[in-house]
Coordinates of C-alpha atoms in Angstrom, one line a residue:
M11 CA 0.0 0.0 0.0
R12 CA 1.3 3.5 -0.9
R13 CA 1.6 6.1 1.8
T14 CA 0.6 9.7 1.3
F15 CA 2.2 12.7 3.0
Q16 CA 0.0 15.5 4.5
N17 CA 1.3 18.9 5.4
S18 CA 3.2 18.8 8.6
S19 CA 5.5 21.1 10.5
H20 CA 7.6 18.2 11.8
K21 CA 10.8 17.7 9.7
Q22 CA 13.0 14.7 9.7
T23 CA 16.4 14.7 7.9
L24 CA 18.5 12.1 6.2
S25 CA 21.7 12.6 4.3
E26 CA 22.1 10.5 1.2
T27 CA 25.4 10.0 -0.5
L28 CA 25.2 10.7 -4.2
P29 CA 26.4 8.0 -6.6
A30 CA 29.5 9.0 -8.5
L31 CA 28.7 10.3 -11.9
S32 CA 30.8 8.9 -14.8
R33 CA 32.7 11.6 -16.5
R34 CA 34.4 12.0 -19.9
T35 CA 36.7 14.5 -21.5
M36 CA 34.9 17.2 -23.3
L37 CA 35.6 18.0 -26.9
L38 CA 33.5 21.1 -26.9
G39 CA 35.0 24.5 -26.5
G40 CA 33.9 27.6 -24.7
V41 CA 30.6 29.4 -25.3
G42 CA 30.9 32.1 -27.9
S43 CA 29.3 35.5 -27.7
I44 CA 25.6 35.3 -27.3
A45 CA 25.2 37.9 -30.0
L46 CA 26.6 35.3 -32.5
L47 CA 24.3 32.4 -31.6
V48 CA 22.2 32.8 -34.7
Q49 CA 23.3 33.9 -38.2
A50 CA 20.9 35.5 -40.5
C51 CA 19.6 33.1 -43.1
S52 CA 17.6 34.6 -46.0
G53 CA 14.6 32.6 -47.2
L54 CA 14.2 30.8 -43.9
P55 CA 11.5 31.6 -41.3
D56 CA 12.5 33.4 -38.2
P57 CA 12.0 30.9 -35.3
K58 CA 10.9 32.2 -31.9
G59 CA 14.4 31.6 -30.6
I60 CA 17.0 29.3 -29.2
Q61 CA 16.8 27.7 -25.8
K62 CA 20.6 27.6 -25.1
Y63 CA 21.8 24.2 -23.8
S64 CA 24.9 22.7 -22.3
E65 CA 26.2 19.3 -23.0
S66 CA 28.5 18.0 -20.2
L67 CA 27.9 16.7 -16.8
D68 CA 31.3 18.1 -16.0
N69 CA 29.8 21.6 -16.6
A70 CA 28.9 22.0 -12.9
D71 CA 28.7 25.2 -10.8
D72 CA 32.2 26.3 -9.7
R73 CA 30.7 28.6 -7.1
K74 CA 32.6 31.6 -8.4
S75 CA 31.4 34.8 -7.0
A76 CA 29.6 37.3 -9.2
I77 CA 31.4 40.1 -11.0
H78 CA 31.7 43.1 -8.7
A79 CA 30.2 46.3 -10.1
M80 CA 31.2 49.9 -9.2
S81 CA 29.0 52.0 -6.9
P82 CA 27.7 55.4 -8.2
Q83 CA 30.3 58.2 -8.4
V84 CA 29.8 61.3 -6.3
G85 CA 28.5 64.1 -8.5
G86 CA 27.6 61.8 -11.4
T87 CA 25.5 63.1 -14.3
P88 CA 22.1 61.6 -15.1
E89 CA 23.6 59.9 -18.1
G90 CA 26.5 58.6 -16.0
I91 CA 24.1 57.2 -13.4
I92 CA 22.1 55.4 -16.1
E93 CA 25.2 54.0 -17.7
G94 CA 26.5 52.8 -14.3
F95 CA 23.1 51.2 -13.5
L96 CA 23.1 49.3 -16.8
R97 CA 26.7 48.0 -16.1
A98 CA 25.9 47.1 -12.5
G99 CA 23.4 44.4 -13.8
V100 CA 26.4 42.0 -14.1
D101 CA 26.7 41.9 -10.2
S102 CA 24.0 39.8 -8.6
S103 CA 25.5 39.7 -5.2
D104 CA 23.3 41.0 -2.3
D105 CA 20.2 40.9 -4.5
Y106 CA 21.8 43.3 -7.0
G107 CA 22.8 45.6 -4.1
V108 CA 25.1 47.8 -6.2
A109 CA 22.6 48.3 -9.0
R110 CA 20.0 49.4 -6.4
Q111 CA 22.4 52.1 -5.2
Y112 CA 21.7 53.9 -8.5
L113 CA 18.0 54.0 -7.7
T114 CA 16.1 56.2 -5.2
T115 CA 15.5 54.7 -1.8
E116 CA 11.8 54.1 -2.6
F117 CA 12.3 52.6 -6.1
A118 CA 15.2 50.4 -4.9
Q119 CA 12.6 48.4 -3.0
Q120 CA 10.3 48.1 -6.0
W121 CA 12.6 47.3 -8.8
V122 CA 12.5 43.6 -9.9
P123 CA 15.7 42.5 -11.8
E124 CA 14.7 38.9 -12.5
V125 CA 11.8 39.6 -14.8
Q126 CA 14.0 39.6 -17.9
T127 CA 17.5 40.2 -19.1
R128 CA 18.1 42.2 -22.3
I129 CA 21.4 41.2 -24.0
Y130 CA 22.7 43.9 -26.2
S131 CA 25.6 44.8 -28.4
E132 CA 27.2 48.2 -29.0
T133 CA 26.9 51.1 -26.5
A134 CA 23.5 52.0 -25.1
R135 CA 22.2 55.3 -26.6
I136 CA 20.9 57.7 -23.9
T137 CA 18.9 60.8 -25.0
R138 CA 17.6 63.5 -22.7
G139 CA 14.0 64.7 -22.9
E140 CA 11.9 67.1 -20.8
D141 CA 11.4 67.1 -17.1
N142 CA 14.4 64.8 -16.3
I143 CA 13.0 62.0 -18.6
Y144 CA 15.7 60.0 -20.5
K145 CA 15.2 57.5 -23.2
V146 CA 17.6 54.5 -23.4
S147 CA 17.9 52.6 -26.7
I148 CA 19.9 49.3 -27.2
K149 CA 20.6 47.0 -30.0
Q150 CA 19.1 43.9 -28.5
T151 CA 20.5 40.6 -29.6
A152 CA 18.9 38.2 -27.1
R153 CA 16.5 38.0 -24.2
V154 CA 16.5 35.8 -21.1
D155 CA 13.1 35.5 -19.5
E156 CA 12.2 34.8 -15.8
R157 CA 12.4 31.0 -16.5
G158 CA 15.9 31.2 -17.7
L159 CA 15.0 30.6 -21.3
V160 CA 17.0 32.5 -24.0
T161 CA 15.5 33.9 -27.1
S162 CA 18.3 34.9 -29.6
F163 CA 17.3 37.1 -32.5
I164 CA 18.4 36.3 -36.1
N165 CA 17.9 39.9 -37.0
A166 CA 18.1 42.4 -34.1
P167 CA 14.8 44.1 -33.7
A168 CA 14.6 47.9 -34.1
P169 CA 15.5 49.6 -30.8
I170 CA 12.5 50.6 -28.7
P171 CA 13.5 53.4 -26.4
E172 CA 12.8 52.7 -22.7
T173 CA 12.0 55.5 -20.3
F174 CA 14.2 56.3 -17.3
E175 CA 12.9 59.0 -14.8
M176 CA 15.7 60.8 -12.9
I177 CA 15.5 62.9 -9.7
Q178 CA 18.0 64.3 -7.3
E179 CA 18.1 62.6 -3.9
G180 CA 20.5 63.9 -1.2
G181 CA 22.1 66.1 -3.9
E182 CA 22.9 63.1 -6.2
W183 CA 21.1 62.0 -9.3
R184 CA 19.2 58.8 -9.0
I185 CA 16.8 56.7 -11.1
R186 CA 13.2 57.2 -9.8
N187 CA 11.6 54.9 -12.2
C188 CA 12.6 52.5 -15.1
P189 CA 11.4 49.2 -16.5
N190 CA 12.1 46.0 -14.5
G191 CA 14.8 43.6 -15.5
L192 CA 18.5 43.8 -16.4
W193 CA 20.5 45.1 -19.3
I194 CA 23.7 43.1 -20.0
D195 CA 26.4 43.7 -22.6
G196 CA 26.8 40.6 -24.7
S197 CA 30.5 40.5 -24.0
E198 CA 29.7 40.2 -20.2
F199 CA 27.0 37.7 -20.4
D200 CA 29.0 34.5 -19.9
R201 CA 30.8 36.1 -16.9
S202 CA 27.6 37.0 -15.1
F203 CA 25.2 34.2 -16.2
K204 CA 25.6 30.5 -16.1
S205 CA 23.9 27.5 -17.7
Y206 CA 22.1 25.0 -15.5
R207 CA 20.3 21.8 -16.4
L208 CA 16.8 20.9 -15.4
Y209 CA 15.8 17.3 -15.9
Y210 CA 12.5 15.9 -17.1
Y211 CA 11.7 12.4 -18.4
D212 CA 10.5 10.7 -21.5
P213 CA 7.0 9.2 -21.4
S214 CA 8.3 5.7 -20.9
Y215 CA 10.3 7.0 -17.9
T216 CA 13.5 5.5 -19.2
Y217 CA 15.6 8.5 -20.1
A218 CA 16.4 11.8 -18.4
V219 CA 15.8 14.7 -20.9
P220 CA 17.9 17.9 -20.2
D221 CA 16.3 21.3 -20.4
L222 CA 18.9 24.0 -19.9
R223 CA 18.3 27.4 -18.4
W224 CA 20.5 30.5 -17.9
F225 CA 20.5 32.3 -14.6
A226 CA 22.8 34.9 -12.9
R227 CA 25.3 33.5 -10.5
S228 CA 23.8 33.6 -7.1
D229 CA 24.0 32.0 -3.6
E230 CA 20.2 31.4 -4.0
I231 CA 20.6 29.5 -7.3
F232 CA 19.4 26.1 -6.2
K233 CA 16.2 27.6 -4.9
T234 CA 15.7 29.3 -8.2
L235 CA 16.3 26.1 -10.1
A236 CA 13.9 24.2 -7.9
Q237 CA 11.2 26.8 -8.4
T238 CA 11.9 26.8 -12.2
L239 CA 11.6 23.0 -12.2
I240 CA 8.1 23.3 -10.8
M241 CA 7.2 25.8 -13.6
G242 CA 7.7 23.0 -16.1
P243 CA 9.8 22.4 -19.2
A244 CA 10.5 24.7 -22.1
N245 CA 7.6 25.2 -24.6
Y246 CA 9.0 22.8 -27.2
L247 CA 9.2 20.0 -24.6
K248 CA 5.9 20.6 -22.8
E249 CA 4.0 17.9 -24.6
S250 CA 7.0 15.6 -25.0
V251 CA 8.3 15.0 -21.4
F252 CA 7.1 14.0 -18.0
S253 CA 7.7 15.7 -14.7
A254 CA 6.9 14.6 -11.1
T255 CA 6.2 18.2 -10.2
Y256 CA 2.9 20.0 -10.5
E257 CA 2.1 23.7 -10.6
S258 CA 0.7 24.0 -7.1
M259 CA 3.9 22.8 -5.5
K260 CA 6.1 25.3 -3.8
V261 CA 9.7 25.5 -2.5
N262 CA 9.6 25.9 1.3
G263 CA 13.3 26.0 1.5
A264 CA 16.5 25.3 -0.3
N265 CA 20.0 25.5 1.0
F266 CA 23.5 24.7 -0.3
D267 CA 26.0 24.1 2.4
A268 CA 29.5 24.2 0.8
E269 CA 31.2 23.1 4.0
K270 CA 29.1 20.0 4.4
H271 CA 28.8 19.4 0.7
T272 CA 25.1 19.1 1.1
I273 CA 22.0 20.4 -0.8
K274 CA 18.9 20.5 1.3
V275 CA 15.5 21.2 -0.3
D276 CA 12.0 21.1 1.1
F277 CA 8.9 21.1 -1.2
G278 CA 5.4 21.6 -0.1
G279 CA 2.1 20.8 -1.8
E280 CA -1.0 18.6 -1.8
S281 CA -0.7 15.0 -0.7
T282 CA 0.6 12.6 -3.3
D283 CA 1.6 9.0 -3.5
E284 CA 5.0 7.3 -2.9
L285 CA 5.7 6.8 -6.6
Q286 CA 5.3 10.5 -7.4
L287 CA 7.5 11.4 -4.5
A288 CA 10.2 9.0 -5.4
R289 CA 10.3 10.4 -8.9
L290 CA 10.3 13.9 -7.6
R291 CA 13.2 13.2 -5.3
Q292 CA 15.1 11.7 -8.3
Q293 CA 14.5 15.0 -10.2
I294 CA 16.1 16.9 -7.3
V295 CA 19.1 14.5 -7.2
H296 CA 19.5 15.0 -10.9
L297 CA 19.2 18.8 -10.4
A298 CA 22.1 18.5 -7.9
S299 CA 24.4 17.3 -10.7
N300 CA 24.8 20.9 -11.7
F301 CA 27.1 21.4 -8.7
T302 CA 30.6 20.1 -8.0
G303 CA 31.6 18.7 -4.6
I304 CA 28.0 17.6 -3.7
E305 CA 28.2 14.4 -1.5
T306 CA 24.7 14.4 0.0
V307 CA 21.2 15.4 -0.9
V308 CA 18.4 15.9 1.6
F309 CA 14.9 16.1 0.1
C310 CA 11.8 16.7 2.2
Y311 CA 8.1 16.9 1.1
N312 CA 5.8 18.8 3.5
G313 CA 8.6 18.3 6.2
H314 CA 8.9 14.5 5.7
E315 CA 12.2 13.1 4.5
I316 CA 12.0 11.1 1.3
L317 CA 14.6 8.4 1.5
S318 CA 16.7 7.0 -1.2
S319 CA 15.5 3.6 -0.1
D320 CA 11.9 4.6 -0.7
K321 CA 11.5 2.7 -4.0
P322 CA 7.8 1.9 -4.5
E323 CA 6.4 -0.4 -7.1
G324 CA 6.9 1.1 -10.6
F325 CA 9.9 3.2 -9.7
H326 CA 13.4 2.6 -11.1
E327 CA 16.6 4.7 -11.2
I328 CA 17.3 6.7 -14.4
P329 CA 21.0 7.3 -15.1
L330 CA 22.1 10.6 -16.4
V331 CA 24.8 8.9 -18.5
T332 CA 23.6 6.2 -20.9
Q333 CA 26.0 3.5 -21.9
S334 CA 27.2 3.6 -25.5
N335 CA 25.6 1.0 -27.8
T336 CA 28.4 0.0 -30.2
R337 CA 26.5 -2.7 -32.1
I338 CA 26.5 -1.7 -35.8
V339 CA 24.8 -2.3 -39.1
A340 CA 26.6 -1.9 -42.4
L341 CA 26.8 -2.7 -46.0
N342 CA 29.1 -5.5 -47.4
E343 CA 28.8 -5.0 -51.1
D344 CA 25.1 -5.9 -51.8
R345 CA 24.4 -7.3 -48.3
L346 CA 23.0 -5.8 -45.2
V347 CA 25.0 -7.1 -42.2
T348 CA 25.3 -6.5 -38.5
Q349 CA 28.0 -7.2 -35.9
R350 CA 28.9 -6.5 -32.3
D351 CA 31.2 -3.6 -33.1
F352 CA 32.8 -2.2 -36.3
D353 CA 36.0 -4.2 -35.6
A354 CA 34.3 -7.4 -34.5
G355 CA 34.1 -9.2 -37.8
D356 CA 33.9 -12.6 -36.2
S357 CA 30.4 -11.7 -35.0
Q358 CA 29.1 -10.6 -38.5
R359 CA 25.6 -11.8 -39.5
T360 CA 23.9 -11.3 -42.8
L361 CA 20.4 -9.8 -42.7
V362 CA 19.5 -9.2 -46.3
E363 CA 21.3 -10.3 -49.5
K364 CA 21.3 -9.0 -53.1
I365 CA 20.1 -5.5 -52.5
K366 CA 19.9 -3.2 -55.5
D367 CA 22.0 -0.1 -54.9
P368 CA 21.8 -0.2 -51.1
S369 CA 22.5 2.8 -48.9
A370 CA 21.8 4.4 -45.4
P371 CA 21.7 1.2 -43.3
T372 CA 20.1 1.8 -39.8
I373 CA 19.8 -0.4 -36.7
G374 CA 17.4 -0.1 -33.7
Y375 CA 18.6 0.1 -30.1
D376 CA 17.4 -3.5 -29.3
G377 CA 19.1 -5.0 -32.4
T378 CA 15.9 -6.5 -33.8
T379 CA 14.8 -3.7 -36.1
Y380 CA 16.7 -2.4 -39.2
A381 CA 16.1 -0.2 -42.2
Y382 CA 17.9 0.8 -45.4
L383 CA 17.3 2.6 -48.7
S384 CA 17.8 1.3 -52.2
E385 CA 17.7 2.3 -55.8
G386 CA 19.1 5.8 -55.4
R387 CA 17.2 6.6 -52.2
K388 CA 13.9 5.9 -53.9
K389 CA 12.8 3.0 -51.7
L390 CA 12.7 2.5 -47.9
Y391 CA 12.9 -1.0 -46.6
T392 CA 12.3 -2.1 -43.0
V393 CA 13.8 -5.3 -41.6
R394 CA 12.5 -7.3 -38.6
D395 CA 14.9 -10.1 -37.8
T396 CA 15.7 -11.1 -41.4
N397 CA 12.3 -10.3 -43.0
S398 CA 12.7 -7.3 -45.4
S399 CA 9.7 -5.3 -46.5
K400 CA 9.5 -2.3 -48.9
V401 CA 7.3 0.3 -47.1
W402 CA 7.8 3.5 -48.9
E403 CA 8.6 4.4 -52.6
T404 CA 9.1 8.1 -53.4
R405 CA 12.3 10.1 -54.1
D406 CA 15.0 11.8 -52.1
L407 CA 14.4 9.8 -49.0
S408 CA 16.5 10.8 -45.9
R409 CA 18.6 8.4 -44.0
P410 CA 16.2 6.4 -41.7
S411 CA 16.2 6.8 -38.0
I412 CA 14.9 4.3 -35.4
D413 CA 13.7 5.4 -32.0
H414 CA 13.8 3.3 -28.8
Y415 CA 10.2 2.4 -29.3
G416 CA 11.1 0.7 -32.5
W417 CA 9.5 3.2 -34.9
V418 CA 11.4 3.8 -38.2
W419 CA 11.4 7.4 -39.3
A420 CA 12.2 9.0 -42.7
T421 CA 11.3 12.1 -44.8
D422 CA 11.1 12.6 -48.5
H423 CA 11.5 15.4 -51.1
S424 CA 8.0 16.9 -50.3
G425 CA 8.8 17.3 -46.6
T426 CA 6.5 14.5 -45.6
V427 CA 7.6 12.8 -42.4
R428 CA 6.5 9.2 -42.0
A429 CA 7.1 6.6 -39.3
F430 CA 6.7 2.8 -39.5
N431 CA 6.6 0.1 -36.8
P432 CA 7.8 -3.2 -38.2
A433 CA 6.8 -5.0 -34.9
S434 CA 3.2 -3.7 -34.9
D435 CA 0.1 -5.9 -35.3
S436 CA -1.4 -3.1 -37.4
V437 CA -0.9 -3.5 -41.1
E438 CA -1.1 0.3 -41.5
E439 CA 1.6 1.0 -39.0
R440 CA 3.8 -1.8 -40.2
E441 CA 3.5 -1.5 -44.0
K442 CA 2.0 1.9 -44.9
G443 CA 3.2 4.0 -42.0
I444 CA 1.7 7.1 -40.4
N445 CA 2.3 10.6 -41.4
I446 CA 3.7 12.8 -38.6
S447 CA 2.4 16.4 -38.4
V448 CA 5.0 19.1 -38.6
P449 CA 3.0 22.3 -37.8
W450 CA 5.9 24.6 -38.6
Q451 CA 6.9 23.1 -41.9
N452 CA 5.6 26.0 -44.0
G453 CA 7.2 24.8 -47.3
L454 CA 10.5 23.7 -45.8
V455 CA 12.2 20.6 -47.2
F456 CA 13.9 18.2 -44.9
N457 CA 17.3 16.9 -46.0
S458 CA 18.0 14.9 -42.8
L459 CA 16.0 13.8 -39.7
K460 CA 17.3 12.0 -36.6
I461 CA 15.4 11.1 -33.5
S462 CA 17.2 11.5 -30.1
R463 CA 17.9 8.4 -28.0
D464 CA 15.3 9.5 -25.5
G465 CA 12.7 9.6 -28.2
T466 CA 11.4 13.1 -27.2
R467 CA 13.1 15.2 -29.9
G468 CA 13.8 15.2 -33.6
A469 CA 16.8 17.0 -35.2
F470 CA 16.2 18.3 -38.7
I471 CA 18.2 19.8 -41.5
T472 CA 15.7 22.1 -43.2
T473 CA 16.2 23.9 -46.5
R474 CA 14.4 26.6 -48.5
D475 CA 15.8 28.7 -51.4
N476 CA 19.2 26.9 -51.1
A477 CA 19.6 28.0 -47.5
S478 CA 19.8 25.4 -44.7
M479 CA 19.5 25.4 -41.0
L480 CA 19.6 22.9 -38.1
V481 CA 16.5 22.8 -35.9
I482 CA 15.1 20.5 -33.2
S483 CA 11.5 19.9 -32.3
G484 CA 9.7 18.0 -29.5
I485 CA 7.7 14.8 -30.3
I486 CA 4.2 14.2 -29.1
R487 CA 3.2 10.6 -28.6
D488 CA 0.2 8.7 -27.3
E489 CA 0.2 6.5 -24.3
S490 CA 1.6 3.5 -26.3
G491 CA 4.5 5.6 -27.6
K492 CA 3.0 6.0 -31.1
P493 CA 4.2 9.3 -32.5
R494 CA 1.6 11.9 -33.5
S495 CA 3.2 15.3 -34.1
F496 CA 6.1 17.5 -33.6
T497 CA 5.9 20.6 -31.4
E498 CA 7.4 24.0 -32.1
L499 CA 10.7 24.7 -33.9
V500 CA 13.9 25.6 -32.0
R501 CA 16.9 26.6 -34.0
V502 CA 20.4 25.4 -33.1
N503 CA 23.5 27.2 -34.3
A504 CA 25.9 25.5 -36.7
S505 CA 28.9 27.3 -38.2
V506 CA 29.0 25.0 -41.2
S507 CA 26.1 25.0 -43.6
P508 CA 24.5 21.7 -42.6
H509 CA 23.3 19.0 -44.9
C510 CA 23.2 15.9 -42.6
V511 CA 22.8 15.5 -38.8
D512 CA 23.0 12.8 -36.1
W513 CA 22.8 12.9 -32.3
A514 CA 26.2 12.5 -30.6
G515 CA 24.7 12.6 -27.1
E516 CA 21.6 13.9 -25.5
Q517 CA 22.6 17.5 -26.1
T518 CA 25.2 17.3 -28.9
L519 CA 24.6 17.1 -32.6
A520 CA 27.1 16.0 -35.3
V521 CA 26.5 18.0 -38.6
V522 CA 28.1 17.6 -42.0
N523 CA 28.4 19.8 -45.1
T524 CA 28.4 17.2 -47.9
T525 CA 29.7 19.7 -50.4
T526 CA 32.8 20.8 -48.6
G527 CA 33.5 17.8 -46.3
E528 CA 33.3 20.1 -43.3
A529 CA 31.9 18.7 -40.0
E530 CA 31.4 19.9 -36.5
L531 CA 29.9 18.9 -33.1
T532 CA 27.5 21.5 -31.9
S533 CA 25.7 21.5 -28.6
L534 CA 22.3 22.9 -27.9
N535 CA 24.2 25.5 -26.0
S536 CA 25.9 26.7 -29.3
E537 CA 29.3 25.3 -28.1
E538 CA 31.0 24.1 -31.2
T539 CA 33.9 21.9 -32.1
K540 CA 35.1 22.0 -35.7
L541 CA 36.4 18.7 -37.0
D542 CA 39.1 18.2 -39.6
R543 CA 37.8 18.4 -43.1
L544 CA 37.3 14.9 -44.8
E545 CA 37.0 14.8 -48.6
G546 CA 33.8 13.3 -49.7
L547 CA 32.2 13.1 -46.3
R548 CA 28.5 12.3 -46.6
S549 CA 27.3 11.6 -43.1
M550 CA 28.3 10.7 -39.6
S551 CA 27.0 8.1 -37.1
A552 CA 27.5 8.3 -33.3
A553 CA 27.0 5.6 -30.7
G554 CA 25.3 8.0 -28.2
D555 CA 28.3 10.3 -27.5
S556 CA 31.1 12.2 -29.1
G557 CA 33.6 9.4 -28.2
H558 CA 32.2 7.0 -30.8
I559 CA 31.7 8.6 -34.2
I560 CA 32.2 7.1 -37.7
G561 CA 32.2 9.2 -40.9
H562 CA 31.0 7.9 -44.2
V563 CA 32.6 9.1 -47.5
D564 CA 31.2 8.9 -51.0
T565 CA 33.7 6.2 -52.0
G566 CA 32.2 3.8 -49.5
E567 CA 35.0 4.0 -47.0
C568 CA 34.5 4.7 -43.3
Y569 CA 36.6 6.7 -40.9
L570 CA 36.8 6.7 -37.1
L571 CA 36.9 10.1 -35.4
E572 CA 39.9 10.4 -33.1
D573 CA 40.2 13.7 -31.3
R574 CA 39.2 16.0 -34.2
G575 CA 40.8 14.0 -37.0
W576 CA 39.9 10.9 -39.0
K577 CA 41.4 7.4 -39.1
L578 CA 40.5 5.0 -42.0
I579 CA 38.7 1.8 -40.9
S580 CA 40.1 -1.0 -43.0
G581 CA 37.9 -3.8 -44.3
S582 CA 35.0 -4.5 -46.7
L583 CA 32.3 -2.7 -44.7
S584 CA 30.8 0.5 -45.9
E585 CA 28.4 3.0 -44.2
I586 CA 29.0 1.5 -40.8
T587 CA 26.2 2.8 -38.6
Y588 CA 25.5 2.8 -34.9
A589 CA 22.0 2.4 -33.4
G590 CA 19.4 5.2 -33.8

């Protein structure tokens, strides 16, 4: 029988030792200027923005103090006071205590800095009007909202002057009124703000799905993160992921004790069952992965400690790091073959023989479902065990992708996205497939589509008028895992003009320019690693992380990525492909 927990003032405590997280060496470099996240692309629709994301579990809070801003100068002019106030937004210490020094005593108690952060380039323009009214105009390149979500503008909007009212207080000019929020120069953003990961879960409750937010460095950051967790995922993930939180919950307290290496958090809300609480506690433990040196987590609900040993029926631990799946599928002349790893030829097994002009072999995560194209990417075949079935005949088919539910995805020249389930009892799902709605398509053509390992997101290479861009979109499924539709579009930065994409981790994408042989790893945080150019490179396949990547060239040869360079894989196999 499941227990429920009512509101109570009695609080028990228990310290739980966190399991050690596996770590790996990062290939990704530092974050570039936020003003450069999105490049203008003519002919492509302007997406609402980019939710900036970070890839590495090693990217944990280093507890560095915020930048220290300068207090107002004695005898400062109104323009100088406004400029100092804008610059002081980089210092979040003491609840933006320095910035409040630029405000009147009364307005300092009213100003709310967390409402939004305007990121701008170039110097703010300050013009004087009548009656000590000043107008401040900036070239805004991005905006961070109160939930830590970043919207980055492809084309900076026309400046809209904002009103600052000035008055003398004690013989010194001070700001009597101005809009809420912060103004941060783009060159200072990475020094004053930091990325943090919230975690939600796929509908099967198998994978943790990262949702990254940006907040100012603060001693109260864990409470902010916990409150934001309750507010729910980013819009594009809202219908794609699960959370153990609900909107009526509140954070009664949250405390990070650096000396004891402990995070303590107490949620309050209506009574709920043990399974929900165990899952909620796991979300808090995953939230704690943002911080280095954390040895213990204490989580209470309505004052009652939720123990790590509380594992009710239906609950299971979800790791943040998923083990790489190195089983491969490949082509061996006109045969589709599979084996334990690319260099494990002794385990090779033939699945299909005598395929006419085969390409783009694909394998599912459980090793029972496969797919490939034939006859110049005009026909899509699915394979269940060794039974091959032609399921789609069209033209310009994309490389197939297989999600962890066993659905085989592809798109064609018209922008139609279709999914097939070779294991389904339904003839329609198995042989005809179902069309997946893409509400933002609007005439875009899809050159490439890959489904994330957690099954909640699709990565697209979209084109229009010879311009291409990399985007991701959430996936809406029914209770059985059957896909129905994509959610809204979110653009991801890529410095190469992308033609093909694969997931190289839950937050990293491997993109290829098939014309130039250029390739890079780009995270959802716009961190980029340029790879060495490889002549004839057509696509890449990753085994769930950036440590296992194989490149395919147009001659049929395959190359293993080592550091940022390529090493030829000898043998007769071509288009060696990892699961997904």
